[in-house]
GROMACS .gro file of N, CA and C in nm:
model
  426
    1MET      N    1  -2.550  -0.848   1.161
    1MET     CA    2  -2.420  -0.813   1.215
    1MET      C    3  -2.311  -0.903   1.158
    2ALA      N    4  -2.342  -1.030   1.140
    2ALA     CA    5  -2.241  -1.124   1.089
    2ALA      C    6  -2.208  -1.096   0.943
    3SER      N    7  -2.301  -1.033   0.870
    3SER     CA    8  -2.277  -1.009   0.728
    3SER      C    9  -2.167  -0.906   0.704
    4ASN      N   10  -2.146  -0.813   0.793
    4ASN     CA   11  -2.040  -0.713   0.773
    4ASN      C   12  -1.914  -0.745   0.853
    5ARG      N   13  -1.910  -0.860   0.915
    5ARG     CA   14  -1.793  -0.900   0.994
    5ARG      C   15  -1.669  -0.912   0.905
    6TRP      N   16  -1.686  -0.963   0.783
    6TRP     CA   17  -1.572  -0.978   0.692
    6TRP      C   18  -1.511  -0.843   0.661
    7PHE      N   19  -1.595  -0.740   0.650
    7PHE     CA   20  -1.543  -0.607   0.619
    7PHE      C   21  -1.468  -0.548   0.738
    8GLN      N   22  -1.517  -0.570   0.857
    8GLN     CA   23  -1.447  -0.525   0.978
    8GLN      C   24  -1.312  -0.595   0.990
    9GLN      N   25  -1.307  -0.723   0.957
    9GLN     CA   26  -1.180  -0.797   0.959
    9GLN      C   27  -1.084  -0.741   0.854
   10LEU      N   28  -1.136  -0.707   0.738
   10LEU     CA   29  -1.055  -0.649   0.632
   10LEU      C   30  -0.995  -0.516   0.676
   11GLN      N   31  -1.076  -0.434   0.741
   11GLN     CA   32  -1.025  -0.306   0.791
   11GLN      C   33  -0.924  -0.326   0.903
   12THR      N   34  -0.943  -0.424   0.986
   12THR     CA   35  -0.846  -0.454   1.092
   12THR      C   36  -0.712  -0.495   1.031
   13ILE      N   37  -0.716  -0.577   0.929
   13ILE     CA   38  -0.592  -0.617   0.860
   13ILE      C   39  -0.525  -0.495   0.799
   14PHE      N   40  -0.605  -0.408   0.738
   14PHE     CA   41  -0.548  -0.286   0.678
   14PHE      C   42  -0.475  -0.202   0.783
   15TYR      N   43  -0.540  -0.177   0.896
   15TYR     CA   44  -0.479  -0.093   0.999
   15TYR      C   45  -0.356  -0.161   1.060
   16ALA      N   46  -0.359  -0.292   1.072
   16ALA     CA   47  -0.241  -0.363   1.124
   16ALA      C   48  -0.124  -0.350   1.028
   17LEU      N   49  -0.149  -0.362   0.898
   17LEU     CA   50  -0.043  -0.346   0.799
   17LEU      C   51   0.011  -0.203   0.799
   18LEU      N   52  -0.078  -0.106   0.809
   18LEU     CA   53  -0.038   0.034   0.812
   18LEU      C   54   0.050   0.062   0.934
   19MET      N   55   0.008   0.014   1.049
   19MET     CA   56   0.084   0.037   1.172
   19MET      C   57   0.220  -0.033   1.167
   20ALA      N   58   0.226  -0.152   1.110
   20ALA     CA   59   0.353  -0.223   1.100
   20ALA      C   60   0.452  -0.144   1.015
   21GLN      N   61   0.405  -0.091   0.904
   21GLN     CA   62   0.493  -0.010   0.818
   21GLN      C   63   0.538   0.117   0.889
   22LEU      N   64   0.445   0.180   0.958
   22LEU     CA   65   0.476   0.303   1.030
   22LEU      C   66   0.577   0.278   1.142
   23ILE      N   67   0.558   0.172   1.217
   23ILE     CA   68   0.651   0.139   1.325
   23ILE      C   69   0.789   0.107   1.269
   24TYR      N   70   0.795   0.032   1.160
   24TYR     CA   71   0.923   0.001   1.097
   24TYR      C   72   0.994   0.129   1.052
   25ALA      N   73   0.920   0.222   0.993
   25ALA     CA   74   0.980   0.348   0.947
   25ALA      C   75   1.030   0.431   1.065
   26VAL      N   76   0.956   0.434   1.174
   26VAL     CA   77   0.998   0.510   1.293
   26VAL      C   78   1.124   0.447   1.354
   27VAL      N   79   1.129   0.314   1.361
   27VAL     CA   80   1.247   0.247   1.413
   27VAL      C   81   1.368   0.277   1.325
   28VAL      N   82   1.350   0.274   1.194
   28VAL     CA   83   1.460   0.306   1.102
   28VAL      C   84   1.504   0.450   1.122
   29TRP      N   85   1.409   0.541   1.141
   29TRP     CA   86   1.444   0.681   1.163
   29TRP      C   87   1.532   0.694   1.287
   30PHE      N   88   1.497   0.626   1.395
   30PHE     CA   89   1.579   0.631   1.516
   30PHE      C   90   1.716   0.569   1.494
   31LEU      N   91   1.724   0.465   1.413
   31LEU     CA   92   1.851   0.398   1.390
   31LEU      C   93   1.948   0.479   1.304
   32ILE      N   94   1.895   0.560   1.213
   32ILE     CA   95   1.984   0.632   1.121
   32ILE      C   96   2.013   0.775   1.165
   33ARG      N   97   1.955   0.818   1.277
   33ARG     CA   98   1.981   0.955   1.323
   33ARG      C   99   2.129   0.975   1.349
   34GLY      N  100   2.180   1.086   1.302
   34GLY     CA  101   2.317   1.124   1.328
   34GLY      C  102   2.421   1.054   1.241
   35GLU      N  103   2.378   0.964   1.155
   35GLU     CA  104   2.471   0.894   1.067
   35GLU      C  105   2.486   0.971   0.935
   36GLU      N  106   2.602   0.960   0.877
   36GLU     CA  107   2.626   1.025   0.748
   36GLU      C  108   2.567   0.938   0.637
   37ALA      N  109   2.493   1.002   0.549
   37ALA     CA  110   2.426   0.928   0.441
   37ALA      C  111   2.527   0.867   0.345
   38ARG      N  112   2.495   0.746   0.301
   38ARG     CA  113   2.572   0.678   0.197
   38ARG      C  114   2.479   0.661   0.078
   39PHE      N  115   2.537   0.645  -0.037
   39PHE     CA  116   2.455   0.632  -0.157
   39PHE      C  117   2.505   0.518  -0.243
   40PHE      N  118   2.415   0.457  -0.317
   40PHE     CA  119   2.454   0.353  -0.410
   40PHE      C  120   2.527   0.413  -0.530
   41MET      N  121   2.473   0.522  -0.583
   41MET     CA  122   2.534   0.591  -0.696
   41MET      C  123   2.571   0.732  -0.653
   42ASP      N  124   2.473   0.821  -0.662
   42ASP     CA  125   2.489   0.956  -0.609
   42ASP      C  126   2.353   0.998  -0.554
   43PRO      N  127   2.349   1.104  -0.474
   43PRO     CA  128   2.222   1.139  -0.407
   43PRO      C  129   2.104   1.156  -0.501
   44GLN      N  130   2.126   1.225  -0.612
   44GLN     CA  131   2.015   1.250  -0.703
   44GLN      C  132   1.969   1.123  -0.774
   45ALA      N  133   2.063   1.043  -0.821
   45ALA     CA  134   2.027   0.921  -0.893
   45ALA      C  135   1.953   0.824  -0.802
   46ASP      N  136   2.001   0.809  -0.680
   46ASP     CA  137   1.933   0.720  -0.586
   46ASP      C  138   1.789   0.764  -0.561
   47LEU      N  139   1.771   0.894  -0.541
   47LEU     CA  140   1.637   0.945  -0.515
   47LEU      C  141   1.546   0.928  -0.636
   48TYR      N  142   1.597   0.954  -0.755
   48TYR     CA  143   1.516   0.938  -0.876
   48TYR      C  144   1.476   0.792  -0.897
   49ILE      N  145   1.568   0.701  -0.871
   49ILE     CA  146   1.537   0.559  -0.888
   49ILE      C  147   1.431   0.516  -0.787
   50LEU      N  148   1.448   0.556  -0.662
   50LEU     CA  149   1.350   0.520  -0.560
   50LEU      C  150   1.214   0.584  -0.587
   51ALA      N  151   1.214   0.709  -0.629
   51ALA     CA  152   1.087   0.776  -0.660
   51ALA      C  153   1.021   0.712  -0.781
   52GLY      N  154   1.099   0.675  -0.881
   52GLY     CA  155   1.044   0.607  -0.998
   52GLY      C  156   0.985   0.472  -0.962
   53TYR      N  157   1.057   0.400  -0.878
   53TYR     CA  158   1.007   0.270  -0.831
   53TYR      C  159   0.876   0.288  -0.754
   54ALA      N  160   0.873   0.384  -0.663
   54ALA     CA  161   0.752   0.408  -0.584
   54ALA      C  162   0.635   0.447  -0.675
   55LEU      N  163   0.662   0.533  -0.772
   55LEU     CA  164   0.557   0.574  -0.865
   55LEU      C  165   0.505   0.456  -0.947
   56CYS      N  166   0.596   0.369  -0.991
   56CYS     CA  167   0.554   0.249  -1.065
   56CYS      C  168   0.468   0.157  -0.980
   57MET      N  169   0.503   0.143  -0.854
   57MET     CA  170   0.425   0.055  -0.767
   57MET      C  171   0.287   0.113  -0.737
   58VAL      N  172   0.280   0.243  -0.714
   58VAL     CA  173   0.150   0.306  -0.693
   58VAL      C  174   0.066   0.296  -0.821
   59GLY      N  175   0.128   0.321  -0.935
   59GLY     CA  176   0.057   0.308  -1.062
   59GLY      C  177   0.013   0.165  -1.087
   60GLY      N  178   0.097   0.069  -1.054
   60GLY     CA  179   0.060  -0.072  -1.070
   60GLY      C  180  -0.056  -0.111  -0.981
   61ALA      N  181  -0.055  -0.065  -0.858
   61ALA     CA  182  -0.166  -0.095  -0.766
   61ALA      C  183  -0.295  -0.032  -0.818
   62TRP      N  184  -0.286   0.091  -0.866
   62TRP     CA  185  -0.404   0.158  -0.920
   62TRP      C  186  -0.455   0.086  -1.045
   63PHE      N  187  -0.363   0.049  -1.134
   63PHE     CA  188  -0.402  -0.019  -1.258
   63PHE      C  189  -0.470  -0.151  -1.229
   64LEU      N  190  -0.412  -0.233  -1.142
   64LEU     CA  191  -0.474  -0.362  -1.109
   64LEU      C  192  -0.608  -0.344  -1.040
   65ASP      N  193  -0.619  -0.243  -0.956
   65ASP     CA  194  -0.746  -0.215  -0.890
   65ASP      C  195  -0.853  -0.178  -0.992
   66GLN      N  196  -0.818  -0.092  -1.085
   66GLN     CA  197  -0.914  -0.051  -1.188
   66GLN      C  198  -0.950  -0.167  -1.282
   67PHE      N  199  -0.852  -0.249  -1.313
   67PHE     CA  200  -0.876  -0.365  -1.398
   67PHE      C  201  -0.976  -0.460  -1.332
   68ARG      N  202  -0.953  -0.488  -1.205
   68ARG     CA  203  -1.045  -0.578  -1.134
   68ARG      C  204  -1.183  -0.514  -1.119
   69ALA      N  205  -1.189  -0.382  -1.102
   69ALA     CA  206  -1.319  -0.315  -1.091
   69ALA      C  207  -1.396  -0.323  -1.223
   70ARG      N  208  -1.324  -0.313  -1.335
   70ARG     CA  209  -1.391  -0.322  -1.467
   70ARG      C  210  -1.440  -0.463  -1.495
   71THR      N  211  -1.369  -0.564  -1.447
   71THR     CA  212  -1.409  -0.701  -1.478
   71THR      C  213  -1.523  -0.752  -1.390
   72VAL      N  214  -1.561  -0.677  -1.289
   72VAL     CA  215  -1.670  -0.719  -1.200
   72VAL      C  216  -1.799  -0.736  -1.278
   73THR      N  217  -1.829  -0.643  -1.367
   73THR     CA  218  -1.956  -0.648  -1.440
   73THR      C  219  -1.961  -0.766  -1.538
   74LYS      N  220  -1.847  -0.817  -1.578
   74LYS     CA  221  -1.842  -0.927  -1.675
   74LYS      C  222  -1.851  -1.065  -1.610
   75GLN      N  223  -1.836  -1.070  -1.478
   75GLN     CA  224  -1.836  -1.199  -1.409
   75GLN      C  225  -1.979  -1.241  -1.376
   76LYS      N  226  -2.002  -1.372  -1.388
   76LYS     CA  227  -2.134  -1.426  -1.358
   76LYS      C  228  -2.144  -1.454  -1.208
   77ASN      N  229  -2.262  -1.433  -1.155
   77ASN     CA  230  -2.291  -1.459  -1.013
   77ASN      C  231  -2.191  -1.390  -0.920
   78ILE      N  232  -2.150  -1.270  -0.954
   78ILE     CA  233  -2.049  -1.199  -0.874
   78ILE      C  234  -2.105  -1.159  -0.738
   79ARG      N  235  -2.234  -1.140  -0.729
   79ARG     CA  236  -2.292  -1.099  -0.599
   79ARG      C  237  -2.279  -1.209  -0.495
   80ASP      N  238  -2.274  -1.333  -0.540
   80ASP     CA  239  -2.257  -1.444  -0.446
   80ASP      C  240  -2.118  -1.444  -0.384
   81ARG      N  241  -2.020  -1.398  -0.459
   81ARG     CA  242  -1.883  -1.397  -0.409
   81ARG      C  243  -1.823  -1.256  -0.407
   82ALA      N  244  -1.908  -1.158  -0.388
   82ALA     CA  245  -1.863  -1.018  -0.388
   82ALA      C  246  -1.763  -0.991  -0.277
   83ALA      N  247  -1.788  -1.045  -0.159
   83ALA     CA  248  -1.698  -1.020  -0.046
   83ALA      C  249  -1.559  -1.076  -0.073
   84SER      N  250  -1.552  -1.198  -0.122
   84SER     CA  251  -1.420  -1.258  -0.148
   84SER      C  252  -1.350  -1.190  -0.264
   85SER      N  253  -1.425  -1.146  -0.364
   85SER     CA  254  -1.364  -1.075  -0.477
   85SER      C  255  -1.307  -0.941  -0.433
   86TYR      N  256  -1.384  -0.867  -0.354
   86TYR     CA  257  -1.335  -0.737  -0.306
   86TYR      C  258  -1.216  -0.755  -0.213
   87ARG      N  259  -1.223  -0.855  -0.127
   87ARG     CA  260  -1.112  -0.883  -0.035
   87ARG      C  261  -0.985  -0.914  -0.113
   88ALA      N  262  -0.996  -0.993  -0.218
   88ALA     CA  263  -0.879  -1.026  -0.301
   88ALA      C  264  -0.823  -0.901  -0.368
   89THR      N  265  -0.910  -0.816  -0.417
   89THR     CA  266  -0.866  -0.691  -0.480
   89THR      C  267  -0.791  -0.604  -0.380
   90VAL      N  268  -0.845  -0.591  -0.261
   90VAL     CA  269  -0.780  -0.510  -0.158
   90VAL      C  270  -0.644  -0.569  -0.121
   91PHE      N  271  -0.638  -0.701  -0.103
   91PHE     CA  272  -0.511  -0.764  -0.067
   91PHE      C  273  -0.406  -0.746  -0.175
   92ILE      N  274  -0.445  -0.754  -0.300
   92ILE     CA  275  -0.348  -0.738  -0.410
   92ILE      C  276  -0.291  -0.596  -0.410
   93ARG      N  277  -0.378  -0.497  -0.405
   93ARG     CA  278  -0.327  -0.360  -0.412
   93ARG      C  279  -0.247  -0.322  -0.288
   94LEU      N  280  -0.288  -0.369  -0.171
   94LEU     CA  281  -0.213  -0.339  -0.050
   94LEU      C  282  -0.079  -0.412  -0.047
   95ALA      N  283  -0.075  -0.532  -0.099
   95ALA     CA  284   0.052  -0.606  -0.103
   95ALA      C  285   0.154  -0.537  -0.193
   96ILE      N  286   0.109  -0.486  -0.305
   96ILE     CA  287   0.199  -0.414  -0.395
   96ILE      C  288   0.256  -0.291  -0.325
   97LEU      N  289   0.170  -0.215  -0.262
   97LEU     CA  290   0.215  -0.092  -0.196
   97LEU      C  291   0.301  -0.121  -0.074
   98GLU      N  292   0.264  -0.221   0.004
   98GLU     CA  293   0.342  -0.251   0.124
   98GLU      C  294   0.481  -0.303   0.088
   99SER      N  295   0.491  -0.385  -0.014
   99SER     CA  296   0.622  -0.436  -0.053
   99SER      C  297   0.713  -0.321  -0.096
  100ALA      N  298   0.659  -0.225  -0.168
  100ALA     CA  299   0.738  -0.110  -0.209
  100ALA      C  300   0.779  -0.026  -0.088
  101THR      N  301   0.689  -0.005   0.003
  101THR     CA  302   0.719   0.074   0.123
  101THR      C  303   0.827   0.007   0.207
  102LEU      N  304   0.817  -0.123   0.225
  102LEU     CA  305   0.917  -0.195   0.305
  102LEU      C  306   1.053  -0.194   0.237
  103LEU      N  307   1.056  -0.206   0.105
  103LEU     CA  308   1.184  -0.202   0.034
  103LEU      C  309   1.249  -0.064   0.046
  104ILE      N  310   1.172   0.040   0.029
  104ILE     CA  311   1.226   0.175   0.040
  104ILE      C  312   1.272   0.204   0.183
  105THR      N  313   1.198   0.155   0.281
  105THR     CA  314   1.240   0.172   0.421
  105THR      C  315   1.371   0.099   0.448
  106THR      N  316   1.385  -0.019   0.394
  106THR     CA  317   1.509  -0.095   0.411
  106THR      C  318   1.626  -0.027   0.342
  107ILE      N  319   1.602   0.031   0.227
  107ILE     CA  320   1.708   0.106   0.158
  107ILE      C  321   1.747   0.228   0.241
  108ALA      N  322   1.650   0.293   0.304
  108ALA     CA  323   1.681   0.406   0.392
  108ALA      C  324   1.768   0.360   0.508
  109LEU      N  325   1.740   0.241   0.560
  109LEU     CA  326   1.820   0.187   0.669
  109LEU      C  327   1.963   0.156   0.624
  110LEU      N  328   1.977   0.103   0.506
  110LEU     CA  329   2.110   0.067   0.455
  110LEU      C  330   2.194   0.187   0.417
  111THR      N  331   2.128   0.293   0.373
  111THR     CA  332   2.202   0.410   0.324
  111THR      C  333   2.199   0.529   0.419
  112TYR      N  334   2.126   0.518   0.528
  112TYR     CA  335   2.108   0.628   0.623
  112TYR      C  336   2.052   0.753   0.555
  113ASN      N  337   1.962   0.731   0.462
  113ASN     CA  338   1.912   0.838   0.377
  113ASN      C  339   1.774   0.883   0.424
  114TYR      N  340   1.766   1.008   0.470
  114TYR     CA  341   1.637   1.062   0.514
  114TYR      C  342   1.543   1.090   0.398
  115GLU      N  343   1.597   1.115   0.280
  115GLU     CA  344   1.510   1.141   0.165
  115GLU      C  345   1.429   1.016   0.131
  116ALA      N  346   1.489   0.899   0.148
  116ALA     CA  347   1.414   0.775   0.125
  116ALA      C  348   1.301   0.763   0.226
  117LEU      N  349   1.326   0.806   0.350
  117LEU     CA  350   1.218   0.803   0.449
  117LEU      C  351   1.107   0.902   0.413
  118GLY      N  352   1.143   1.010   0.347
  118GLY     CA  353   1.040   1.102   0.297
  118GLY      C  354   0.951   1.033   0.194
  119LEU      N  355   1.011   0.951   0.109
  119LEU     CA  356   0.931   0.873   0.013
  119LEU      C  357   0.842   0.773   0.085
  120VAL      N  358   0.892   0.719   0.195
  120VAL     CA  359   0.811   0.626   0.274
  120VAL      C  360   0.685   0.696   0.324
  121CYS      N  361   0.698   0.820   0.366
  121CYS     CA  362   0.580   0.896   0.411
  121CYS      C  363   0.479   0.910   0.298
  122LEU      N  364   0.528   0.936   0.178
  122LEU     CA  365   0.438   0.946   0.062
  122LEU      C  366   0.373   0.811   0.032
  123MET      N  367   0.450   0.704   0.045
  123MET     CA  368   0.395   0.571   0.021
  123MET      C  369   0.289   0.534   0.125
  124LEU      N  370   0.311   0.577   0.248
  124LEU     CA  371   0.208   0.554   0.350
  124LEU      C  372   0.081   0.630   0.317
  125GLY      N  373   0.096   0.748   0.259
  125GLY     CA  374  -0.022   0.822   0.212
  125GLY      C  375  -0.094   0.750   0.101
  126ALA      N  376  -0.018   0.691   0.008
  126ALA     CA  377  -0.079   0.612  -0.099
  126ALA      C  378  -0.147   0.488  -0.042
  127PHE      N  379  -0.083   0.427   0.057
  127PHE     CA  380  -0.142   0.310   0.122
  127PHE      C  381  -0.276   0.348   0.184
  128TRP      N  382  -0.280   0.463   0.249
  128TRP     CA  383  -0.406   0.511   0.309
  128TRP      C  384  -0.511   0.537   0.202
  129TYR      N  385  -0.470   0.591   0.089
  129TYR     CA  386  -0.564   0.620  -0.020
  129TYR      C  387  -0.633   0.492  -0.069
  130PHE      N  388  -0.560   0.381  -0.070
  130PHE     CA  389  -0.613   0.255  -0.120
  130PHE      C  390  -0.681   0.172  -0.011
  131ARG      N  391  -0.717   0.230   0.099
  131ARG     CA  392  -0.780   0.156   0.208
  131ARG      C  393  -0.918   0.106   0.163
  132PRO      N  394  -0.963  -0.002   0.222
  132PRO     CA  395  -1.096  -0.054   0.187
  132PRO      C  396  -1.205   0.036   0.246
  133THR      N  397  -1.304   0.067   0.165
  133THR     CA  398  -1.416   0.150   0.211
  133THR      C  399  -1.549   0.084   0.172
  134VAL      N  400  -1.649   0.108   0.251
  134VAL     CA  401  -1.783   0.056   0.222
  134VAL      C  402  -1.835   0.118   0.093
  135LEU      N  403  -1.810   0.246   0.074
  135LEU     CA  404  -1.856   0.314  -0.047
  135LEU      C  405  -1.799   0.250  -0.173
  136GLN      N  406  -1.671   0.220  -0.172
  136GLN     CA  407  -1.609   0.157  -0.288
  136GLN      C  408  -1.669   0.019  -0.313
  137PHE      N  409  -1.689  -0.057  -0.207
  137PHE     CA  410  -1.750  -0.190  -0.222
  137PHE      C  411  -1.888  -0.180  -0.283
  138THR      N  412  -1.970  -0.088  -0.231
  138THR     CA  413  -2.108  -0.077  -0.282
  138THR      C  414  -2.111  -0.026  -0.427
  139GLU      N  415  -2.020   0.062  -0.463
  139GLU     CA  416  -2.015   0.110  -0.602
  139GLU      C  417  -1.983  -0.002  -0.699
  140ARG      N  418  -1.900  -0.095  -0.658
  140ARG     CA  419  -1.854  -0.201  -0.749
  140ARG      C  420  -1.945  -0.322  -0.752
  141TYR      N  421  -2.005  -0.357  -0.640
  141TYR     CA  422  -2.073  -0.486  -0.630
  141TYR      C  423  -2.222  -0.479  -0.604
  142VAL      N  424  -2.277  -0.362  -0.573
  142VAL     CA  425  -2.420  -0.357  -0.544
  142VAL      C  426  -2.494  -0.291  -0.657
   0.00000   0.00000   0.00000
């Protein structure tokens, strides 16, 4: 039972981060209701920049995850530190995605822009996609 405790803790951290982002987005939604949207440039340019940024962050998280997965086989004695290696990989990819989600949510708050909150919903979906799973751990380290 103690051997899988680290994974349960990792999943608890994941769900806490997910809920924090979701609560922040819901609070922002309540704060911007009924306000007229403002834009940094124009509606289309703002949305394209935010979507491009979100896509780059999702791509960066995926790239770093795949890079770390490929380097597992080249590391010596990786089974001894498999848990810490996987935990570090999960933290890196989740940090990239969460930072992007929080920035886009803050921009939605500053501009009263519901389209930015729509991107936040997509980012939360990407965050869910990158959740830690037992299957992924076993494929990489066992």
